[in-house]
Short mmCIF file of C-alpha atoms and ligand atoms in Angstrom, two decimals:
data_model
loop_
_atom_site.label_atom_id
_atom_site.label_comp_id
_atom_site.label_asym_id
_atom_site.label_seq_id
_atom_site.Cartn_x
_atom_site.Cartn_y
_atom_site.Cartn_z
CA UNK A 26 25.55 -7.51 4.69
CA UNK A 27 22.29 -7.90 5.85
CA UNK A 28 21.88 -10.92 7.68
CA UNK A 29 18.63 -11.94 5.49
CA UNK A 30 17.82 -15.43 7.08
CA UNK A 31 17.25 -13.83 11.25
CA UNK A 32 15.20 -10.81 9.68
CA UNK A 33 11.27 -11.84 9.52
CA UNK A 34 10.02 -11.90 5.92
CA UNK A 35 7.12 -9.43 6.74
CA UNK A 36 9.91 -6.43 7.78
CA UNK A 37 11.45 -5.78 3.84
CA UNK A 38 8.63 -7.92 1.75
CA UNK A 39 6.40 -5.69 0.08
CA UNK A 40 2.78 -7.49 0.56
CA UNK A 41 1.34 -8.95 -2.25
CA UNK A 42 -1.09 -7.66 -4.70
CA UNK A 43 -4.23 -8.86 -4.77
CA UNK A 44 -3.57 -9.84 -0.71
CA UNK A 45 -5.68 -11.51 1.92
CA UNK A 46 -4.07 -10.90 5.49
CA UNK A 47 -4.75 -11.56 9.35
CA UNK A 48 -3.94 -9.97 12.11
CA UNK A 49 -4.55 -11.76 15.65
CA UNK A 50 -3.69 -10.15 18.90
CA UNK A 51 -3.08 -12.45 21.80
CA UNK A 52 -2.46 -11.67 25.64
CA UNK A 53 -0.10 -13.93 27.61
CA UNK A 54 -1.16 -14.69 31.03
CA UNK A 55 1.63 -17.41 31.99
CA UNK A 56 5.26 -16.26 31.92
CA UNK A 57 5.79 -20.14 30.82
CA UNK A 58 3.39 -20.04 28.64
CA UNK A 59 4.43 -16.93 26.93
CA UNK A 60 7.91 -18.30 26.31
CA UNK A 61 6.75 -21.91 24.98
CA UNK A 62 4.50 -19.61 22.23
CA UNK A 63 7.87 -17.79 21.34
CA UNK A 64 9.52 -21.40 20.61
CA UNK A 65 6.83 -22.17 18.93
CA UNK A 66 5.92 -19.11 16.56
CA UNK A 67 10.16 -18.89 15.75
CA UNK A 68 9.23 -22.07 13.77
CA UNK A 69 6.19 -20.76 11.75
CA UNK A 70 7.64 -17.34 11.07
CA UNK A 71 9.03 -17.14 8.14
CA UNK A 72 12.40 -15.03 7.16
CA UNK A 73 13.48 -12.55 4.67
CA UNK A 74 16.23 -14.73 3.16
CA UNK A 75 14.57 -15.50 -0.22
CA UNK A 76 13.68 -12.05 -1.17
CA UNK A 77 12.96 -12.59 -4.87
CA UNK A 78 10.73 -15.94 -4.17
CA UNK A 79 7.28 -16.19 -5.42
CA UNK A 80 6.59 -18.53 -2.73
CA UNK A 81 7.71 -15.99 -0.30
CA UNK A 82 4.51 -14.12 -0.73
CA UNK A 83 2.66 -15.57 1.80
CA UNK A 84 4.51 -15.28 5.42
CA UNK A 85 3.51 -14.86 8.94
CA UNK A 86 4.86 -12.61 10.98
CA UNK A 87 4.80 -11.87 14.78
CA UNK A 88 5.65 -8.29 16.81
CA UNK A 89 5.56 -7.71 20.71
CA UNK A 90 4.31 -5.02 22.21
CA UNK A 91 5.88 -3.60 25.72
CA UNK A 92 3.70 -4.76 27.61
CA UNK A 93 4.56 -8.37 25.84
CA UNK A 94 8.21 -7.67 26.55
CA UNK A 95 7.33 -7.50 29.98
CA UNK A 96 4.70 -10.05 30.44
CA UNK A 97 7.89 -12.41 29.10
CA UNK A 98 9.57 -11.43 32.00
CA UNK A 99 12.33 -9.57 29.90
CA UNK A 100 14.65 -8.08 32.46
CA UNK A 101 14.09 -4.20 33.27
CA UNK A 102 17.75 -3.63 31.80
CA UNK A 103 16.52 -4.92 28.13
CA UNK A 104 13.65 -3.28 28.10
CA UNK A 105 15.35 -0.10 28.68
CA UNK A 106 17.14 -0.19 26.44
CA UNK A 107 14.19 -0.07 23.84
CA UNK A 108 12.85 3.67 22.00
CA UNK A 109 11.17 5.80 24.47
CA UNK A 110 8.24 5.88 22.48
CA UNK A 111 7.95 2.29 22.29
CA UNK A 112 7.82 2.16 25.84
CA UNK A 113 5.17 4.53 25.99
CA UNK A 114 2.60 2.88 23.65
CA UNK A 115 0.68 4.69 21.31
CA UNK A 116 -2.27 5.20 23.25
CA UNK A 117 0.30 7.37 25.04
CA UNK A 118 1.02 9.06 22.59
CA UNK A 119 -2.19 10.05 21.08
CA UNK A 120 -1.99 13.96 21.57
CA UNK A 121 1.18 14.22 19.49
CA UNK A 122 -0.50 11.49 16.52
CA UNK A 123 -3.50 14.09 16.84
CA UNK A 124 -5.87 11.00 18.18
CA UNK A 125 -8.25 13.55 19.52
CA UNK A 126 -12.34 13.28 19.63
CA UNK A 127 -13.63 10.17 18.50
CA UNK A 128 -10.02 9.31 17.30
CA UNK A 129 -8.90 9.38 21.45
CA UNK A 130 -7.68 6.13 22.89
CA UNK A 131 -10.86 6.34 24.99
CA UNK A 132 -12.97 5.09 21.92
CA UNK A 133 -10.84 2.89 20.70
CA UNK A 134 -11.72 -0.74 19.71
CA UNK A 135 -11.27 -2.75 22.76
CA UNK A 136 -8.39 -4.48 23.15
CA UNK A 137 -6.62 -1.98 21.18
CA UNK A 138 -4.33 0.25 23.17
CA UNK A 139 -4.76 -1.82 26.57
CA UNK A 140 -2.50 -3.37 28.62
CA UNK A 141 -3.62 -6.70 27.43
CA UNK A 142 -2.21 -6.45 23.78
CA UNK A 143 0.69 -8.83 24.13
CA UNK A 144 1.22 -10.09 21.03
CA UNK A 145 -0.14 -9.32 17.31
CA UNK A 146 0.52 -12.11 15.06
CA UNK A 147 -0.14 -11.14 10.85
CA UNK A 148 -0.21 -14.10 8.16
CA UNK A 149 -0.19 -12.09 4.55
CA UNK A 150 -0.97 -14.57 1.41
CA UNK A 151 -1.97 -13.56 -1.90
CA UNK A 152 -4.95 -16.12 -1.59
CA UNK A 153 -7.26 -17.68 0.60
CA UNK A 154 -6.29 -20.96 0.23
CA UNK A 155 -2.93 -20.89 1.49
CA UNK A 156 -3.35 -18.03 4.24
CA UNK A 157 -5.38 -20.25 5.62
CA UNK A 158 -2.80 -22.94 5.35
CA UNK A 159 -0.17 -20.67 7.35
CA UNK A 160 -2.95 -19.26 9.43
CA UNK A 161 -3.56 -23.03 10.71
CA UNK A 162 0.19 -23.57 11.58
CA UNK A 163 -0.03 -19.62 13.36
CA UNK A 164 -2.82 -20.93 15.38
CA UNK A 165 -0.81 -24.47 16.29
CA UNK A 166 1.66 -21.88 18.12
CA UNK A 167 -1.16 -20.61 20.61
CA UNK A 168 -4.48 -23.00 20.64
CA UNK A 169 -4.29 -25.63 23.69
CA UNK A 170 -1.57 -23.45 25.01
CA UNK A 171 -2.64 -22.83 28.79
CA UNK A 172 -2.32 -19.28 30.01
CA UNK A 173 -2.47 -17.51 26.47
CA UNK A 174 -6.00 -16.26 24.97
CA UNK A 175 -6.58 -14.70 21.62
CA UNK A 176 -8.77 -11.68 22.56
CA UNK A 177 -8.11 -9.96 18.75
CA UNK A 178 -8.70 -10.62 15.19
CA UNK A 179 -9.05 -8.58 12.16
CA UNK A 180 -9.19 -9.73 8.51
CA UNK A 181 -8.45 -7.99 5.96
CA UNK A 182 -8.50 -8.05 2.02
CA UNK A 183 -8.02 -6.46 -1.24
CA UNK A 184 -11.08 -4.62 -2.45
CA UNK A 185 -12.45 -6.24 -5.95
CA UNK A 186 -11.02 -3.04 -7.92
CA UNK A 187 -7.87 -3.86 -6.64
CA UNK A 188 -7.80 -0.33 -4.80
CA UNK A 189 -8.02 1.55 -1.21
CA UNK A 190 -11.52 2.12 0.03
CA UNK A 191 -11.43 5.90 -1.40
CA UNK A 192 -10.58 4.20 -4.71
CA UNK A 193 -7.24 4.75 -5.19
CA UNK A 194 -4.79 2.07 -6.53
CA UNK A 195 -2.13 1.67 -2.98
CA UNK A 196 1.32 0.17 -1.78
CA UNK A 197 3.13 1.80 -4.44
CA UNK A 198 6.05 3.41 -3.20
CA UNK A 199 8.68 1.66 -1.85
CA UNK A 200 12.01 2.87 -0.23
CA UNK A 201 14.58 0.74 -1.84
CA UNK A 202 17.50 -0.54 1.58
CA UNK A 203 20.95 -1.56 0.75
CA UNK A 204 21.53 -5.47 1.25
CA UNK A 205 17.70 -6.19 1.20
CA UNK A 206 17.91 -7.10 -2.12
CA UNK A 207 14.71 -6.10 -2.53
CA UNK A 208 15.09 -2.99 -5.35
CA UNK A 209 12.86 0.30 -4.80
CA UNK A 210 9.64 1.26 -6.25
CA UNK A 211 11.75 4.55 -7.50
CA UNK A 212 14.89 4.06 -9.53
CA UNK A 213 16.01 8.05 -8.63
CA UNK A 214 16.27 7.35 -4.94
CA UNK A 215 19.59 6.65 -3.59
CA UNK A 216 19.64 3.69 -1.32
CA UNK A 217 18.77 3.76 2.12
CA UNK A 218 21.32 2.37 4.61
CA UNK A 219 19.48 -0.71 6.49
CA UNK A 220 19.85 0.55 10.19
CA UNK A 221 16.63 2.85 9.13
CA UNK A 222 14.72 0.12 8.89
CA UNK A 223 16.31 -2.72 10.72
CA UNK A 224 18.45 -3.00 14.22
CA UNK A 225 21.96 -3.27 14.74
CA UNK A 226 23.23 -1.92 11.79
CA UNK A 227 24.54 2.01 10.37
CA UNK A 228 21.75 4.59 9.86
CA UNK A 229 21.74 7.11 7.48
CA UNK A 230 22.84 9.59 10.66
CA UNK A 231 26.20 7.47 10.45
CA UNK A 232 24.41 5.53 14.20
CA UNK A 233 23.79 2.26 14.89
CA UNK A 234 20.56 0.86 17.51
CA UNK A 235 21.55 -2.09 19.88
CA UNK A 236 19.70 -3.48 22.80
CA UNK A 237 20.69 -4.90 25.67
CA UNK A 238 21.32 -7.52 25.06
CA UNK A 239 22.34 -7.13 21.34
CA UNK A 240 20.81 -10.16 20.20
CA UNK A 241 17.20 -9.26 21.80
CA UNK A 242 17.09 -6.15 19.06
CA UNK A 243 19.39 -7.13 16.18
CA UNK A 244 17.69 -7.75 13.02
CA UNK A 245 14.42 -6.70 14.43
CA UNK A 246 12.38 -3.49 13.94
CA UNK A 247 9.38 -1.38 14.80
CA UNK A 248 5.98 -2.02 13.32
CA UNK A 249 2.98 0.48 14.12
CA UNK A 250 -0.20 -0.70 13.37
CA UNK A 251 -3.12 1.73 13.26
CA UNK A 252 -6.81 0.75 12.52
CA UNK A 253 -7.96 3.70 10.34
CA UNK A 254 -11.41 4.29 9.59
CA UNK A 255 -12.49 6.06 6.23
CA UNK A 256 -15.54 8.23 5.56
CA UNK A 257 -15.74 6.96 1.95
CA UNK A 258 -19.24 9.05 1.19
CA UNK A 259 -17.78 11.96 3.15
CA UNK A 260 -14.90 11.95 0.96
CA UNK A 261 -17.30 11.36 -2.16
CA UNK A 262 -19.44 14.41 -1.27
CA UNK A 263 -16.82 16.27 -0.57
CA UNK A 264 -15.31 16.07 -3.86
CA UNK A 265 -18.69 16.49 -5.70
CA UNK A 266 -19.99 19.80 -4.22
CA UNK A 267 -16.77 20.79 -5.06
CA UNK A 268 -16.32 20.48 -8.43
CA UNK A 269 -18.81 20.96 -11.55
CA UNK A 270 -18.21 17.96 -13.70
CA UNK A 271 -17.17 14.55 -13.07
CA UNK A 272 -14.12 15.51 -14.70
CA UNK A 273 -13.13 17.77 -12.56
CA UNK A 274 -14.06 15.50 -9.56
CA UNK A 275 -11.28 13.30 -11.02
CA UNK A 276 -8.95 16.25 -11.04
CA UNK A 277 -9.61 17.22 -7.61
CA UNK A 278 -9.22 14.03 -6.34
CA UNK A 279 -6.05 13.39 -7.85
CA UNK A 280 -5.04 17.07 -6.44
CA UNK A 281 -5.45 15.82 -2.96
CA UNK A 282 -3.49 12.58 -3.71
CA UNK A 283 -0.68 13.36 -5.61
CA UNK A 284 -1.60 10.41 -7.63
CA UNK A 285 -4.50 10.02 -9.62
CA UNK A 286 -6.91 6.93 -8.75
CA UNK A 287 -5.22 4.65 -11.30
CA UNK A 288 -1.93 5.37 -9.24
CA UNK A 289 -0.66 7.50 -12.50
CA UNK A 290 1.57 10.27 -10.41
CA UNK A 291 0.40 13.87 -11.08
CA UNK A 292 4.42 14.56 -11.82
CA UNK A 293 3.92 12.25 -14.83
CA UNK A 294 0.78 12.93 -15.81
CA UNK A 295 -0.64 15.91 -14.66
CA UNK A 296 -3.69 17.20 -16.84
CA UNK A 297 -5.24 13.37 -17.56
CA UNK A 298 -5.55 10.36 -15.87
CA UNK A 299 -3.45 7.32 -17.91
CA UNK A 300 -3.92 4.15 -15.96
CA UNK A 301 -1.35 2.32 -18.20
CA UNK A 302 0.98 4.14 -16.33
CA UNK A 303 -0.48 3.82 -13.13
CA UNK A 304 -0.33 -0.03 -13.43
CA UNK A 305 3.08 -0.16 -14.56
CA UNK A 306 5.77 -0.26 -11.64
CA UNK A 307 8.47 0.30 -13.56
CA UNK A 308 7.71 4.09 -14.01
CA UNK A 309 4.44 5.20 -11.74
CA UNK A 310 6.86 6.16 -9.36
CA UNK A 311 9.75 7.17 -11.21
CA UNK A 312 9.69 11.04 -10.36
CA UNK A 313 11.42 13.49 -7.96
CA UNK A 314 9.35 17.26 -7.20
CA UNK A 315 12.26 19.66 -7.32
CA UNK A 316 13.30 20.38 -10.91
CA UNK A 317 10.17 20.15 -12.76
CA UNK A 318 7.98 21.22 -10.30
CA UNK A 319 9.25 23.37 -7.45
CA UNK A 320 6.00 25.34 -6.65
CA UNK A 321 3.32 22.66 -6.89
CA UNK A 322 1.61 23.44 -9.79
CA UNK A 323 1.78 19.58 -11.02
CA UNK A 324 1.58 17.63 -7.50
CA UNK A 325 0.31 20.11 -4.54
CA UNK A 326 2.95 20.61 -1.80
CA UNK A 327 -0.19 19.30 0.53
CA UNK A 328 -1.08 16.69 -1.37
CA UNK A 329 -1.23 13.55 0.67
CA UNK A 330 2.00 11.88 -1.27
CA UNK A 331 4.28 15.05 -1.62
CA UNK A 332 3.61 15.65 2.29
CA UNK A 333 4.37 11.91 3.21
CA UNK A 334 7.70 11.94 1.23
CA UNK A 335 8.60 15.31 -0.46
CA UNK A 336 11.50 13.95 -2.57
CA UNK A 337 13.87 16.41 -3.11
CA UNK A 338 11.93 19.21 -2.99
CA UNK A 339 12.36 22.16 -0.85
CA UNK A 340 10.82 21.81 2.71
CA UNK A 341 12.54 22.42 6.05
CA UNK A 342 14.54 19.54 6.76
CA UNK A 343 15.72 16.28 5.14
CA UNK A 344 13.25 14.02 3.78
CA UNK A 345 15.47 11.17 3.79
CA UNK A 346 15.21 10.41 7.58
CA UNK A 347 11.74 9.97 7.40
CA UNK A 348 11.50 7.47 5.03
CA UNK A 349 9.08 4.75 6.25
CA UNK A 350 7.96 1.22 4.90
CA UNK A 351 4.16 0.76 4.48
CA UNK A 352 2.22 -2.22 4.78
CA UNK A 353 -1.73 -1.06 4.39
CA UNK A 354 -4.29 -3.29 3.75
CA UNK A 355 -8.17 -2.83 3.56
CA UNK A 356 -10.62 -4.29 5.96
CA UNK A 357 -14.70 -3.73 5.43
CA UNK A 358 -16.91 -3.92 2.43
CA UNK A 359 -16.61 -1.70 -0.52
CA UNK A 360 -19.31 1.02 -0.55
CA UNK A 361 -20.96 0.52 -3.86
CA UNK A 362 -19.40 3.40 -6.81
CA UNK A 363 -21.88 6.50 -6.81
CA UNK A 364 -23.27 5.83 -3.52
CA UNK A 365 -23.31 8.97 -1.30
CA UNK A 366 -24.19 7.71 1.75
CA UNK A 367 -23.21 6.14 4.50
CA UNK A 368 -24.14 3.19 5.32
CA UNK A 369 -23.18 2.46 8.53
CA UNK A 370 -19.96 0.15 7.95
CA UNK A 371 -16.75 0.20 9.34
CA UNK A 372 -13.82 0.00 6.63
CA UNK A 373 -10.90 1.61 6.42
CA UNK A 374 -7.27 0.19 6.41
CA UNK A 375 -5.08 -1.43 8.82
CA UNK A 376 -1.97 0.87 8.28
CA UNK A 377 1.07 -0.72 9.08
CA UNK A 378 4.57 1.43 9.47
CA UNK A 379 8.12 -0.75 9.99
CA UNK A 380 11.47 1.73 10.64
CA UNK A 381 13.89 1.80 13.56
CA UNK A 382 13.06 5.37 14.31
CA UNK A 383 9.64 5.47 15.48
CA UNK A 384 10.26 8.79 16.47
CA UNK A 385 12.00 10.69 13.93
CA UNK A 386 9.94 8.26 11.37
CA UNK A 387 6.51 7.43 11.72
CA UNK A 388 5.75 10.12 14.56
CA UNK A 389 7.58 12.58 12.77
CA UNK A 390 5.21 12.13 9.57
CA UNK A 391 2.47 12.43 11.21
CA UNK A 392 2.73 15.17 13.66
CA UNK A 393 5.10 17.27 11.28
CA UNK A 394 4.08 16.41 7.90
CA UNK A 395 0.59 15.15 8.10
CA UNK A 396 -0.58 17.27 10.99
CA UNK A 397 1.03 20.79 10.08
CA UNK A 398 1.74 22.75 7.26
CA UNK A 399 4.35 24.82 8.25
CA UNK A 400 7.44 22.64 7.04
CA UNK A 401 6.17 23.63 3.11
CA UNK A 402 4.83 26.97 4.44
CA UNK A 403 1.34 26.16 4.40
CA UNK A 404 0.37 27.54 7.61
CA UNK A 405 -2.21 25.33 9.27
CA UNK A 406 -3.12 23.18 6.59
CA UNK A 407 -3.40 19.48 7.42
CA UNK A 408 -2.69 16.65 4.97
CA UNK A 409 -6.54 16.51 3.21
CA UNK A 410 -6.49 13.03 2.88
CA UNK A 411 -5.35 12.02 6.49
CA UNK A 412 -5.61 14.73 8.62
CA UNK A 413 -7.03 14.70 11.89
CA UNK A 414 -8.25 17.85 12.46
CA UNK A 415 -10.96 18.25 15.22
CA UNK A 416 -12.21 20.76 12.76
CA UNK A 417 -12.40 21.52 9.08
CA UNK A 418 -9.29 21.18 7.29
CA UNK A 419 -8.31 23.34 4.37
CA UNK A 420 -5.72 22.60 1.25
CA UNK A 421 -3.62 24.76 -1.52
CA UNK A 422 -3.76 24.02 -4.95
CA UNK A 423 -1.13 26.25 -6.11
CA UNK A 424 -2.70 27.97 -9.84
CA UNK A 425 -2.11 29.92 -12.37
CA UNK A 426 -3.27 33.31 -11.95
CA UNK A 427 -3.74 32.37 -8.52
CA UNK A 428 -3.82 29.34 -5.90
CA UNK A 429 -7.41 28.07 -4.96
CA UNK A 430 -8.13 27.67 -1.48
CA UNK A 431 -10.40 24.58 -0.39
CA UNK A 432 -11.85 25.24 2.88
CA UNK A 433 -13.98 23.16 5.10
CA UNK A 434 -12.65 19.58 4.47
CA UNK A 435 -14.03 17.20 6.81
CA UNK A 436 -11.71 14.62 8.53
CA UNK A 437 -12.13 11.27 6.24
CA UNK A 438 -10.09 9.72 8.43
CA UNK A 439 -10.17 8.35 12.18
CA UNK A 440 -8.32 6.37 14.35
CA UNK A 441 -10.36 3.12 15.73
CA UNK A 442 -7.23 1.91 17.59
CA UNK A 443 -3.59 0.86 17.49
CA UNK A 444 -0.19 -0.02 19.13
CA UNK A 445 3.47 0.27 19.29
CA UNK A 446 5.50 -3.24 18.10
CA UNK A 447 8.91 -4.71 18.33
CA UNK A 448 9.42 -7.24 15.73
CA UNK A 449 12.35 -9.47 16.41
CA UNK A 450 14.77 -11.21 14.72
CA UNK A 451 14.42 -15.02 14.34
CA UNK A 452 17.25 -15.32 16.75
CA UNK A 453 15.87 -12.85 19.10
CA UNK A 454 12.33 -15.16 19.30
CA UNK A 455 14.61 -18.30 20.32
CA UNK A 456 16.24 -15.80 22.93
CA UNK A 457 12.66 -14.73 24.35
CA UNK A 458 12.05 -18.76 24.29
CA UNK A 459 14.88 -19.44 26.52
CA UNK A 460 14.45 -16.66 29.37
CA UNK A 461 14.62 -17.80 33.10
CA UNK A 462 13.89 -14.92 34.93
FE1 LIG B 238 -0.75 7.00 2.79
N1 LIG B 238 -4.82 5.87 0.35
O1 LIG B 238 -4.95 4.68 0.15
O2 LIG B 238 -5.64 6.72 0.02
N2 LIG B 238 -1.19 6.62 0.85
N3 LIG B 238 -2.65 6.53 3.32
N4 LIG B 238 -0.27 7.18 4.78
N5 LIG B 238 1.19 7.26 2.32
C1 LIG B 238 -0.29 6.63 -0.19
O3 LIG B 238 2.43 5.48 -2.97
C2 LIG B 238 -3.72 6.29 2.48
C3 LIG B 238 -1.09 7.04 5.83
C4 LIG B 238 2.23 7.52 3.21
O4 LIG B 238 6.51 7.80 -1.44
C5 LIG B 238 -0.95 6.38 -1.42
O5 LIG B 238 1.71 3.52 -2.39
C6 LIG B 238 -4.91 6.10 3.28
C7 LIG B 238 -0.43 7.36 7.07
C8 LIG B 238 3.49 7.53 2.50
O6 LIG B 238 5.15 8.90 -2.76
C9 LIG B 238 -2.26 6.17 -1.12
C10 LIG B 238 -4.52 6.20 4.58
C11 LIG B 238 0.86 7.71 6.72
C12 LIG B 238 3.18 7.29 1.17
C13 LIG B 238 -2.43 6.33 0.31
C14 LIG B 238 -3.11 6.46 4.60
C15 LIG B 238 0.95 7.56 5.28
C16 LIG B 238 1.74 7.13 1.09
C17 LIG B 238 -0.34 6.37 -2.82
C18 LIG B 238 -5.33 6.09 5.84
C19 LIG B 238 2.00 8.15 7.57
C20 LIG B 238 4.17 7.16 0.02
C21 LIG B 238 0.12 5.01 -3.24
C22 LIG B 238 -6.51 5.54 5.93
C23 LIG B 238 1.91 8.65 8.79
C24 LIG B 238 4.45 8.51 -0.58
C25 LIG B 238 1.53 4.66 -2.85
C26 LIG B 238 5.46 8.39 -1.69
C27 LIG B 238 1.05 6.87 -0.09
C28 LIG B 238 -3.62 6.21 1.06
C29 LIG B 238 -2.42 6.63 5.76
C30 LIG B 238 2.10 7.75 4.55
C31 LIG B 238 -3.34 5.86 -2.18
C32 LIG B 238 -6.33 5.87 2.84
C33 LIG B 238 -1.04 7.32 8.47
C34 LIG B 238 4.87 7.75 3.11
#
């Protein structure tokens, strides 16, 4: 059983839809200080135990980074005992996540990927009103607290058509976890065991993740936040000089997705866009690849959703233990439809990955899946969506007589900055409360 009431609402909760969310970043200078904000924030988080709950839609949640862990004054022994890539931080780690060029830690927004990221705190609501009731509590937990300074803040909401910035519909897919009681977005996947997404309990490779000491980790998780900038009139010029109708726009689009913008899947629905099905959850993800469409001809191997989580089809490897939970929302104003231009803003998405496995999960994705081609035999090709290339990018759309290759595809998306989380268990926060080193 999954011990529902120490796990933080914000690890197994799909967000809401529409959403407004925060995410503040605080640095602890005081040891004491630090602590007293862990008793306090342990009071405002809220926990997973009423998974079904309406009410449970709006939560806050908070994650440490490393450099939190140690700032706490966590003993050397527990923090050792954490994932090595954790440890390293993900400005660390930007050659293998392909944060090259203007996507290099060196241009990230400052304080992202510093030292001083201790803390990120993230209230989700599905209105205003009452995120910025829980955001008021949040800020209780740090304001007039000597020796801890908010130095981050990013808000973030849901578009007015309800999709991405590119204009597709988003958090669709959903791994489904035994004891979450939360069901999948997919009633053909078989239930993933917990310990992928949460500590201290079996993994689908039959292990189990403790820390020293077992409480510090138990119950809690990874969460990876990214700041992701999107070229929205890139991606809209892209697509028309590229196509000779608007219909075919549409298609191409939806080629490079998986999905079409509705969120209808291509495996569904692949000559025509039908946004009854894209809005329905019971069936717009209700597909597997293999059977119906082993070579691509419906969804594109590269496409941005078969690459991400390839189902059962064919690709080197298991796709199972990369399964990762999403939590994206959108940040920046919508760039008016038909505009071709840029116009200078930054929006994007704050991407948010939870798992246990940042490795063989979220890093895995992106290098492997996103980054390379090779594990669906597509050579070089990136994911066209995501992609960080340094260069131009080029996709297969697999064809009858023969495949069409797009060359040339800019990189829509960049990195603006990001970092490497630990979210604990309730019990875990009372533990960090209590230290006397
Ligand atoms: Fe993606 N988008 O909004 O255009 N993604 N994603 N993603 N993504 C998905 O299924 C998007 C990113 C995954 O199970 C959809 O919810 C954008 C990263 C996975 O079928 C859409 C960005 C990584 C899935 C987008 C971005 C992933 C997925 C379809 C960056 C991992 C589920 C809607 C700015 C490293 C696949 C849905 C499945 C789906 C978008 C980033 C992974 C619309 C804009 C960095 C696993």
């Amino acid at each position: 059983m999954l011990e529902l009431e120490d796990i933080q609402s914000g690890v197994l909760r799909p967000r809401p839809a529409p959403y407004v969310a925060t995410y503040i970043a605080l640095r602890i200078d005081r040891r004491r200080a630090g602590r007293e904000l862990m008793n306090r924030v342990a009071k405002v988080v809220t926990s997973a135990a009423n998974p079904s709950s309406p009410l449970a839609d709006t939560w806050v949640s908070v994650a440490l980074t490393y450099e939190g862990f140690k700032a706490l004054g966590v003993p050397q022994q527990s923090l050792d005992s954490f994932s090595w890539e954790f440890r390293q931080g993900m400005a660390a780690r930007a050659k293998d996540l392909g944060d090259l060029g203007e996507s290099s830690p060196e241009h990230w927004e400052k304080p992202l990927g510093t030292a001083d990221v201790h803390v990120i705190i993230v209230a989700v609501s599905p209105n205003a009103d009452r995120l910025e009731e829980v955001l008021a509590g949040a800020r209780k937990t740090y304001r007039c607290l000597d020796g801890i300074e908010a130095i981050w803040r990013q808000d973030c909401h849901a578009l007015p058509n309800e999709r991405e910035p590119f204009g597709f519909r988003d958090g669709i897919s959903h791994p489904a976890i035994e004891g979450s009681g939360i069901p999948g977005s997919n009633p053909q996947e078989r239930l993933l065991k917990a310990g992928e997404f949460v500590l201290g309990y079996p993994d689908e490779l039959g292990g189990v993740q403790k820390t020293e000491p077992e409480v510090l980790g138990r119950n809690g998780t990874y969460v990876v936040f990214r700041k992701l900038h999107q070229r929205v009139a890139d991606f809209r010029r892209y697509l028309k000089s590229n196509s000779t109708s608007s219909e075919d726009e549409e298609l191409l689009a939806a080629k490079l997705m998986g999905r079409w913008r509705s969120g209808a899947p291509l495996a569904l629905c692949p000559l025509h866009d039908d946004p009854q099905l894209g809005a329905d959850p019971r069936r717009n993800n209700d597909f597997l690849f293999e059977a119906d469409d082993p070579a691509g001809f419906k969804t594109p191997g590269g496409s941005h959703i078969r690459r991400t989580n390839p189902r059962d089809a064919a690709i080197a490897g298991v796709a199972r233990i990369h399964r990762m939970i999403r939590r994206g929302t959108a940040y920046g104003p919508l760039l008016p439809e038909g505009v071709l231009d840029d116009d200078g803003a930054e929006r994007g998405l704050m991407f948010a990955f939870v798992g246990a496995h940042i490795g063989r999960q979220f890093e895995f994705v992106q290098s492997q899946w996103v980054n390379d081609g090779i594990f669906i035999g597509a050579g070089a090709d990136r994911d066209p969506i995501i992609g960080s290339n340094g260069g131009p990018g080029s996709f297969t759309l697999p064809r009858r007589p023969v495949r069409k290759r797009c060359q040339g595809i800019p990189q829509f998306v960049a990195t603006r900055g990001g970092e490497y989380c630990f979210m604990p268990g309730l019990r875990a926060l009372r533990w960090l409360a209590e230290l006397e080193t």
